Amino acid sequence: MNNITNLILLLSFINPLFGQYISEGTIIDFVTSEPLPFVNISFNNNPRLGICSDIDGKFNFEHQDALFSIQLSYLGYQRQNILLDSV
């Protein structure tokens, strides 16, 4: 029983250490308001730090460093760079 209590306490301390900054949203076409699937999304001008939106245009990204910008690229669209508000 004591091992289970120690494990629960350990997990409660580890969880806040990861993914402290979260960026989430939906990528849509400005004109049609249709979601754009599989958009390339990178953060902080770092091409190695990124993800891809899902089939519904949604994304969710957690990182331990502050996220200050998002870069979006999609075939047939102009590349966008968006600065994030720090909250």
N, CA, C and O atoms as a MOPAC input file, in Angstrom:
PM7 MOZYME 1SCF
protein

 N      0.82900 1    -1.20200 1     0.00000 1
 C      0.00000 1     0.00000 1     0.00000 1
 C      0.86700 1     1.25700 1     0.00000 1
 O      0.53500 1     2.24600 1    -0.65500 1
 N      1.95700 1     1.21700 1     0.72300 1
 C      2.84500 1     2.36300 1     0.81500 1
 C      3.48100 1     2.67700 1    -0.53900 1
 O      3.69900 1     3.84500 1    -0.86100 1
 N      3.78100 1     1.64500 1    -1.33900 1
 C      4.36600 1     1.86200 1    -2.66500 1
 C      3.40400 1     2.58200 1    -3.58800 1
 O      3.81900 1     3.42900 1    -4.37800 1
 N      2.13400 1     2.26000 1    -3.49900 1
 C      1.12800 1     2.92100 1    -4.33800 1
 C      1.00900 1     4.39300 1    -3.95600 1
 O      0.90400 1     5.25200 1    -4.83100 1
 N      1.02500 1     4.68900 1    -2.66900 1
 C      0.94800 1     6.07900 1    -2.20300 1
 C      2.16300 1     6.86500 1    -2.68700 1
 O      2.03100 1     8.00300 1    -3.13700 1
 N      3.33600 1     6.26100 1    -2.59600 1
 C      4.55000 1     6.93600 1    -3.06800 1
 C      4.49200 1     7.18700 1    -4.57500 1
 O      4.92000 1     8.24300 1    -5.04100 1
 N      3.97200 1     6.23800 1    -5.33200 1
 C      3.85200 1     6.39500 1    -6.77400 1
 C      2.89600 1     7.52800 1    -7.12400 1
 O      3.18700 1     8.33400 1    -8.00900 1
 N      1.77000 1     7.59400 1    -6.44400 1
 C      0.80300 1     8.67200 1    -6.69400 1
 C      1.41000 1    10.02400 1    -6.35700 1
 O      1.22400 1    10.98300 1    -7.10600 1
 N      2.12600 1    10.12200 1    -5.25400 1
 C      2.77800 1    11.38300 1    -4.89300 1
 C      3.84700 1    11.76700 1    -5.91200 1
 O      3.96500 1    12.93800 1    -6.27100 1
 N      4.62200 1    10.79700 1    -6.37900 1
 C      5.64700 1    11.06800 1    -7.37300 1
 C      5.03000 1    11.56600 1    -8.67900 1
 O      5.52200 1    12.53300 1    -9.26000 1
 N      3.97500 1    10.93000 1    -9.14300 1
 C      3.31700 1    11.34100 1   -10.37800 1
 C      2.70400 1    12.73200 1   -10.25200 1
 O      2.68300 1    13.48400 1   -11.22700 1
 N      2.21200 1    13.08200 1    -9.08400 1
 C      1.61600 1    14.40800 1    -8.91100 1
 C      2.67200 1    15.50100 1    -8.97800 1
 O      2.35500 1    16.63700 1    -9.33300 1
 N      3.93600 1    15.18200 1    -8.64200 1
 C      5.00600 1    16.16600 1    -8.76000 1
 C      5.59400 1    16.21900 1   -10.16700 1
 O      6.04400 1    17.28000 1   -10.60000 1
 N      5.60100 1    15.11700 1   -10.87700 1
 C      6.17200 1    15.07300 1   -12.21800 1
 C      5.26000 1    15.74700 1   -13.23100 1
 O      5.75300 1    16.43800 1   -14.12300 1
 N      3.96500 1    15.57200 1   -13.12600 1
 C      3.01300 1    16.08900 1   -14.09900 1
 C      3.15900 1    17.58700 1   -14.34900 1
 O      3.15900 1    17.97800 1   -15.51600 1
 N      3.28400 1    18.45700 1   -13.34100 1
 C      3.41400 1    19.89200 1   -13.63700 1
 C      4.71800 1    20.27800 1   -14.32300 1
 O      4.82700 1    21.38700 1   -14.84700 1
 N      5.70600 1    19.39200 1   -14.33300 1
 C      6.98300 1    19.72900 1   -14.94200 1
 C      6.94600 1    19.68000 1   -16.46100 1
 O      7.78700 1    20.30200 1   -17.11000 1
 N      6.00500 1    18.96300 1   -17.04100 1
 C      5.95200 1    18.77600 1   -18.48400 1
 C      4.77300 1    19.53100 1   -19.09000 1
 O      3.69100 1    19.59200 1   -18.50500 1
 N      4.99900 1    20.10300 1   -20.27000 1
 C      3.91500 1    20.72600 1   -21.01300 1
 C      3.27600 1    21.90500 1   -20.32100 1
 O      2.05100 1    22.01100 1   -20.27500 1
 N      4.08800 1    22.79100 1   -19.78500 1
 C      3.53600 1    23.92200 1   -19.06600 1
 C      2.95000 1    24.98000 1   -19.99100 1
 O      2.10200 1    25.76800 1   -19.57100 1
 N      3.38700 1    25.00600 1   -21.22800 1
 C      2.85600 1    25.96000 1   -22.19700 1
 C      2.05300 1    25.18800 1   -23.23400 1
 O      2.54300 1    24.22100 1   -23.81800 1
 N      0.82100 1    25.62100 1   -23.45700 1
 C     -0.08000 1    24.91600 1   -24.36200 1
 C     -0.57600 1    25.88800 1   -25.42600 1
 O     -0.98700 1    27.00900 1   -25.12800 1
 N     -0.52600 1    25.43700 1   -26.65100 1
 C     -1.10600 1    26.18500 1   -27.76100 1
 C     -2.05100 1    25.23800 1   -28.48700 1
 O     -1.65700 1    24.14400 1   -28.89200 1
 N     -3.28800 1    25.66100 1   -28.64900 1
 C     -4.26600 1    24.81800 1   -29.32600 1
 C     -5.20000 1    25.68300 1   -30.14500 1
 O     -5.38300 1    26.86600 1   -29.85900 1
 N     -5.78800 1    25.08600 1   -31.16300 1
 C     -6.71100 1    25.83200 1   -31.99700 1
 C     -7.13300 1    25.04400 1   -33.21300 1
 O     -6.86500 1    23.84800 1   -33.33000 1
 N     -7.79900 1    25.74000 1   -34.11800 1
 C     -8.26000 1    25.15700 1   -35.37400 1
 C     -7.81800 1    26.06200 1   -36.50800 1
 O     -8.00800 1    27.27700 1   -36.44600 1
 N     -7.23200 1    25.48100 1   -37.53900 1
 C     -6.79700 1    26.22900 1   -38.71600 1
 C     -7.93800 1    26.19800 1   -39.72500 1
 O     -8.38100 1    25.12600 1   -40.13700 1
 N     -8.41900 1    27.39400 1   -40.12700 1
 C     -9.52400 1    27.47600 1   -41.09300 1
 C     -9.14200 1    28.40100 1   -42.23800 1
 O     -8.27400 1    29.26000 1   -42.08900 1
 N     -9.79000 1    28.22100 1   -43.36900 1
 C     -9.64200 1    29.10900 1   -44.51800 1
 C    -10.35300 1    30.41700 1   -44.19700 1
 O    -11.49200 1    30.41100 1   -43.72800 1
 N     -9.68100 1    31.54300 1   -44.44900 1
 C    -10.24400 1    32.85100 1   -44.12300 1
 C    -11.52600 1    33.13500 1   -44.89500 1
 O    -12.46100 1    33.71200 1   -44.33900 1
 N    -11.58700 1    32.74800 1   -46.14500 1
 C    -12.73100 1    33.06300 1   -47.00200 1
 C    -13.89700 1    32.10200 1   -46.76600 1
 O    -15.03200 1    32.54000 1   -46.58000 1
 N    -13.62400 1    30.80000 1   -46.77200 1
 C    -14.70100 1    29.81000 1   -46.70400 1
 C    -15.01900 1    29.33200 1   -45.29500 1
 O    -16.05900 1    28.71100 1   -45.07600 1
 N    -14.14200 1    29.61100 1   -44.33600 1
 C    -14.26900 1    29.14400 1   -42.94000 1
 C    -14.23400 1    27.61900 1   -42.82700 1
 O    -14.64500 1    27.06200 1   -41.80800 1
 N    -13.75000 1    26.95000 1   -43.86000 1
 C    -13.59200 1    25.49200 1   -43.82700 1
 C    -12.29400 1    25.14100 1   -43.10400 1
 O    -11.28900 1    25.82900 1   -43.28500 1
 N    -12.29400 1    24.08600 1   -42.29000 1
 C    -11.04600 1    23.67300 1   -41.63000 1
 C    -10.04000 1    23.15200 1   -42.64700 1
 O    -10.41300 1    22.52600 1   -43.64000 1
 N     -8.76100 1    23.41600 1   -42.39100 1
 C     -7.69600 1    22.97300 1   -43.27400 1
 C     -6.94600 1    21.81000 1   -42.61800 1
 O     -6.29700 1    21.99400 1   -41.58800 1
 N     -7.03300 1    20.61800 1   -43.21000 1
 C     -6.35300 1    19.46200 1   -42.61700 1
 C     -4.85900 1    19.43700 1   -42.95500 1
 O     -4.44000 1    19.89800 1   -44.01700 1
 N     -4.08300 1    18.90100 1   -42.04700 1
 C     -2.66300 1    18.60800 1   -42.25400 1
 C     -1.81900 1    19.83400 1   -42.58600 1
 O     -0.91900 1    19.77000 1   -43.42300 1
 N     -2.11600 1    20.95100 1   -41.92200 1
 C     -1.30900 1    22.16000 1   -42.05600 1
 C     -0.03100 1    21.96600 1   -41.24500 1
 O     -0.08800 1    21.48400 1   -40.11300 1
 N      1.12200 1    22.33600 1   -41.80800 1
 C      2.38500 1    22.28300 1   -41.07600 1
 C      2.45200 1    23.46200 1   -40.12100 1
 O      2.29300 1    24.61300 1   -40.53000 1
 N      2.68800 1    23.17300 1   -38.84900 1
 C      2.71800 1    24.19600 1   -37.81000 1
 C      4.04900 1    24.08000 1   -37.08200 1
 O      4.36900 1    23.02700 1   -36.53100 1
 N      4.82800 1    25.16500 1   -37.07800 1
 C      6.06000 1    25.17700 1   -36.30200 1
 C      6.00400 1    26.34300 1   -35.31800 1
 O      5.26500 1    27.30700 1   -35.51900 1
 N      6.78900 1    26.24000 1   -34.26100 1
 C      6.73800 1    27.21200 1   -33.17100 1
 C      8.10700 1    27.85300 1   -32.96600 1
 O      9.14000 1    27.21000 1   -33.15100 1
 N      8.09900 1    29.12500 1   -32.58300 1
 C      9.29500 1    29.88500 1   -32.21600 1
 C     10.35600 1    29.88400 1   -33.32100 1
 O     11.55200 1    29.82700 1   -33.03400 1
 N      9.92100 1    29.94600 1   -34.57600 1
 C     10.83000 1    29.95900 1   -35.73700 1
 C     11.79300 1    28.77800 1   -35.74100 1
 O     12.91800 1    28.89200 1   -36.22800 1
 N     11.35900 1    27.65800 1   -35.20700 1
 C     12.17700 1    26.45400 1   -35.13700 1
 C     11.48200 1    25.33400 1   -35.91400 1
 O     10.48200 1    24.79700 1   -35.43800 1
 N     11.98300 1    24.96700 1   -37.09400 1
 C     11.30600 1    23.93100 1   -37.88800 1
 C     11.28500 1    22.56200 1   -37.20900 1
 O     10.47000 1    21.71400 1   -37.57300 1
 N     12.15400 1    22.33000 1   -36.24100 1
 C     12.16200 1    21.04800 1   -35.52500 1
 C     11.14300 1    21.00700 1   -34.39700 1
 O     10.87700 1    19.94700 1   -33.83100 1
 N     10.57800 1    22.15200 1   -34.07400 1
 C      9.60500 1    22.24600 1   -32.99400 1
 C      8.23500 1    22.49200 1   -33.61500 1
 O      7.81200 1    23.63800 1   -33.76700 1
 N      7.54400 1    21.41200 1   -33.97300 1
 C      6.27200 1    21.60200 1   -34.64200 1
 C      5.43600 1    20.35000 1   -34.73600 1
 O      5.83500 1    19.26500 1   -34.31600 1
 N      4.26200 1    20.54000 1   -35.30200 1
 C      3.28100 1    19.47200 1   -35.46100 1
 C      2.51900 1    19.70700 1   -36.76200 1
 O      2.86800 1    20.57800 1   -37.55900 1
 N      1.49000 1    18.92400 1   -36.95200 1
 C      0.61400 1    19.02800 1   -38.11300 1
 C     -0.82300 1    19.02600 1   -37.60100 1
 O     -1.14700 1    18.28400 1   -36.67300 1
 N     -1.68400 1    19.84500 1   -38.19300 1
 C     -3.08800 1    19.82600 1   -37.77300 1
 C     -3.72900 1    18.50400 1   -38.18900 1
 O     -3.26600 1    17.84800 1   -39.12200 1
 N     -4.79400 1    18.12000 1   -37.49300 1
 C     -5.46300 1    16.85600 1   -37.82200 1
 C     -6.42100 1    17.05300 1   -39.00000 1
 O     -6.43900 1    18.11900 1   -39.61600 1
 N     -7.19600 1    16.05200 1   -39.30500 1
 C     -8.08700 1    16.09500 1   -40.46900 1
 C     -9.17300 1    17.16900 1   -40.33400 1
 O     -9.73800 1    17.60700 1   -41.33600 1
 N     -9.46400 1    17.59300 1   -39.10000 1
 C    -10.44300 1    18.65100 1   -38.85400 1
 C     -9.78700 1    20.01700 1   -38.67800 1
 O    -10.45200 1    20.97800 1   -38.29200 1
 N     -8.48000 1    20.10900 1   -38.95900 1
 C     -7.76200 1    21.37300 1   -38.83900 1
 C     -7.36800 1    21.72300 1   -37.41500 1
 O     -6.85500 1    22.81600 1   -37.17400 1
 N     -7.59500 1    20.82400 1   -36.46400 1
 C     -7.31100 1    21.11200 1   -35.05300 1
 C     -5.89500 1    20.69900 1   -34.69100 1
 O     -5.33400 1    19.76200 1   -35.25800 1
 N     -5.32600 1    21.43300 1   -33.71900 1
 C     -4.01000 1    21.07500 1   -33.20200 1
 C     -3.96400 1    21.37500 1   -31.71000 1
 O     -4.71800 1    22.20700 1   -31.20600 1
 N     -3.07200 1    20.68800 1   -31.01900 1
 C     -2.83700 1    20.87700 1   -29.59600 1
 C     -1.36800 1    20.59100 1   -29.35900 1
 O     -0.89900 1    19.48700 1   -29.63700 1
 N     -0.63300 1    21.57100 1   -28.85000 1
 C      0.80000 1    21.42800 1   -28.66000 1
 C      1.17100 1    21.87900 1   -27.25900 1
 O      0.82700 1    22.98500 1   -26.84300 1
 N      1.87600 1    21.01800 1   -26.53100 1
 C      2.36900 1    21.33900 1   -25.18700 1
 C      3.88800 1    21.33500 1   -25.21800 1
 O      4.50700 1    20.46400 1   -25.82900 1
 N      4.49000 1    22.33200 1   -24.54500 1
 C      5.93600 1    22.41300 1   -24.51800 1
 C      6.37400 1    23.03000 1   -23.19900 1
 O      5.63200 1    23.79700 1   -22.58500 1
 N      7.57300 1    22.69200 1   -22.77300 1
 C      8.05900 1    23.20000 1   -21.50200 1
 C      8.65700 1    24.60300 1   -21.61200 1
 O      8.82400 1    25.26900 1   -20.59100 1
 N      8.98300 1    25.07000 1   -22.81500 1
 C      9.48100 1    26.42900 1   -23.02800 1
 C      8.34300 1    27.30800 1   -23.52800 1
 O      7.38300 1    26.82000 1   -24.12400 1
 N      8.46100 1    28.60600 1   -23.28100 1
 C      7.42900 1    29.54500 1   -23.70800 1
 C      7.29000 1    29.53000 1   -25.23200 1
 O      8.28300 1    29.45000 1   -25.95400 1
 N      6.06000 1    29.60700 1   -25.70500 1
 C      5.76500 1    29.66800 1   -27.13800 1
 C      5.40800 1    31.10800 1   -27.47800 1
 O      4.44500 1    31.65400 1   -26.93900 1
 N      6.17900 1    31.72800 1   -28.37300 1
 C      5.92600 1    33.13400 1   -28.68800 1
 C      5.49000 1    33.36900 1   -30.12800 1
 O      5.02700 1    34.46100 1   -30.45700 1
 N      5.63000 1    32.34900 1   -31.00800 1
 C      5.16100 1    32.53500 1   -32.37700 1
 C      4.80200 1    31.19300 1   -33.00600 1
 O      5.31600 1    30.14100 1   -32.62400 1
 N      3.89300 1    31.26800 1   -33.99600 1
 C      3.47600 1    30.09600 1   -34.76300 1
 C      3.68800 1    30.41700 1   -36.23700 1
 O      3.34700 1    31.50300 1   -36.70600 1
 N      4.25700 1    29.45500 1   -36.96100 1
 C      4.40700 1    29.58500 1   -38.39900 1
 C      3.54400 1    28.50900 1   -39.05400 1
 O      3.63800 1    27.33100 1   -38.70800 1
 N      2.70700 1    28.92000 1   -39.99700 1
 C      1.79700 1    28.00900 1   -40.68500 1
 C      2.18000 1    27.92100 1   -42.15000 1
 O      2.40400 1    28.94100 1   -42.80200 1
 N      2.25400 1    26.69700 1   -42.67000 1
 C      2.49600 1    26.53400 1   -44.10100 1
 C      1.58000 1    25.43400 1   -44.62200 1
 O      1.37000 1    24.40800 1   -43.97500 1
 N      1.03800 1    25.68600 1   -45.82500 1
 C      0.05500 1    24.78100 1   -46.43300 1
 C      0.11800 1    24.96900 1   -47.93200 1
 O      0.16100 1    26.10000 1   -48.41700 1
 N      0.12300 1    23.89000 1   -48.66000 1
 C      0.23100 1    23.94200 1   -50.11700 1
 C     -0.89600 1    24.79400 1   -50.71300 1
 O     -2.07000 1    24.55800 1   -50.43000 1
 N     -0.54200 1    25.76600 1   -51.52300 1
 C     -1.52200 1    26.62900 1   -52.17100 1
 C     -1.87600 1    27.87400 1   -51.37000 1
 O     -2.66600 1    28.69900 1   -51.82800 1
 N     -1.29200 1    28.02100 1   -50.16200 1
 C     -1.56300 1    29.17700 1   -49.31300 1
 C     -0.25900 1    29.89700 1   -49.01400 1
 O      0.81900 1    29.30200 1   -49.04200 1
 N     -0.37600 1    31.19200 1   -48.72600 1
 C      0.79500 1    31.96200 1   -48.34000 1
 C      1.18900 1    31.60300 1   -46.90500 1
 O      0.32900 1    31.45500 1   -46.03700 1
 N      2.48500 1    31.46600 1   -46.67000 1
 C      2.99200 1    31.14400 1   -45.32600 1
 C      2.62000 1    32.27200 1   -44.35500 1
 O      2.72400 1    33.44900 1   -44.70000 1
 N      2.19400 1    31.91500 1   -43.15800 1
 C      1.78500 1    32.88900 1   -42.14700 1
 C      2.66500 1    32.76600 1   -40.91000 1
 O      3.01900 1    31.66100 1   -40.50000 1
 N      3.01600 1    33.90000 1   -40.31900 1
 C      3.73700 1    33.93900 1   -39.06200 1
 C      2.87700 1    34.73400 1   -38.07800 1
 O      2.56100 1    35.89700 1   -38.32800 1
 N      2.50000 1    34.11100 1   -36.96600 1
 C      1.59000 1    34.72900 1   -36.01100 1
 C      2.28100 1    34.81200 1   -34.66000 1
 O      2.76900 1    33.80700 1   -34.14200 1
 N      2.32200 1    36.02300 1   -34.08300 1
 C      2.86800 1    36.18900 1   -32.74800 1
 C      1.79600 1    35.85300 1   -31.72000 1
 O      0.63600 1    36.23900 1   -31.86500 1
 N      2.20000 1    35.13300 1   -30.68200 1
 C      1.27000 1    34.73700 1   -29.62700 1
 C      1.31900 1    35.74100 1   -28.47600 1
 O      2.37100 1    36.30300 1   -28.17000 1
 N      0.17600 1    35.95200 1   -27.85200 1
 C      0.11900 1    36.76600 1   -26.65100 1
 C      0.62600 1    35.94000 1   -25.48700 1
 O      0.26800 1    34.77000 1   -25.35100 1
 N      1.45400 1    36.53600 1   -24.64800 1
 C      1.89600 1    35.81700 1   -23.45300 1
 C      0.89300 1    36.09900 1   -22.34700 1
 O      0.65200 1    37.24900 1   -21.98000 1
 N      0.31700 1    35.03200 1   -21.82800 1
 C     -0.72700 1    35.16100 1   -20.80500 1
 C     -0.18200 1    34.69600 1   -19.49100 1
 O     -0.89200 1    34.71700 1   -18.48600 1

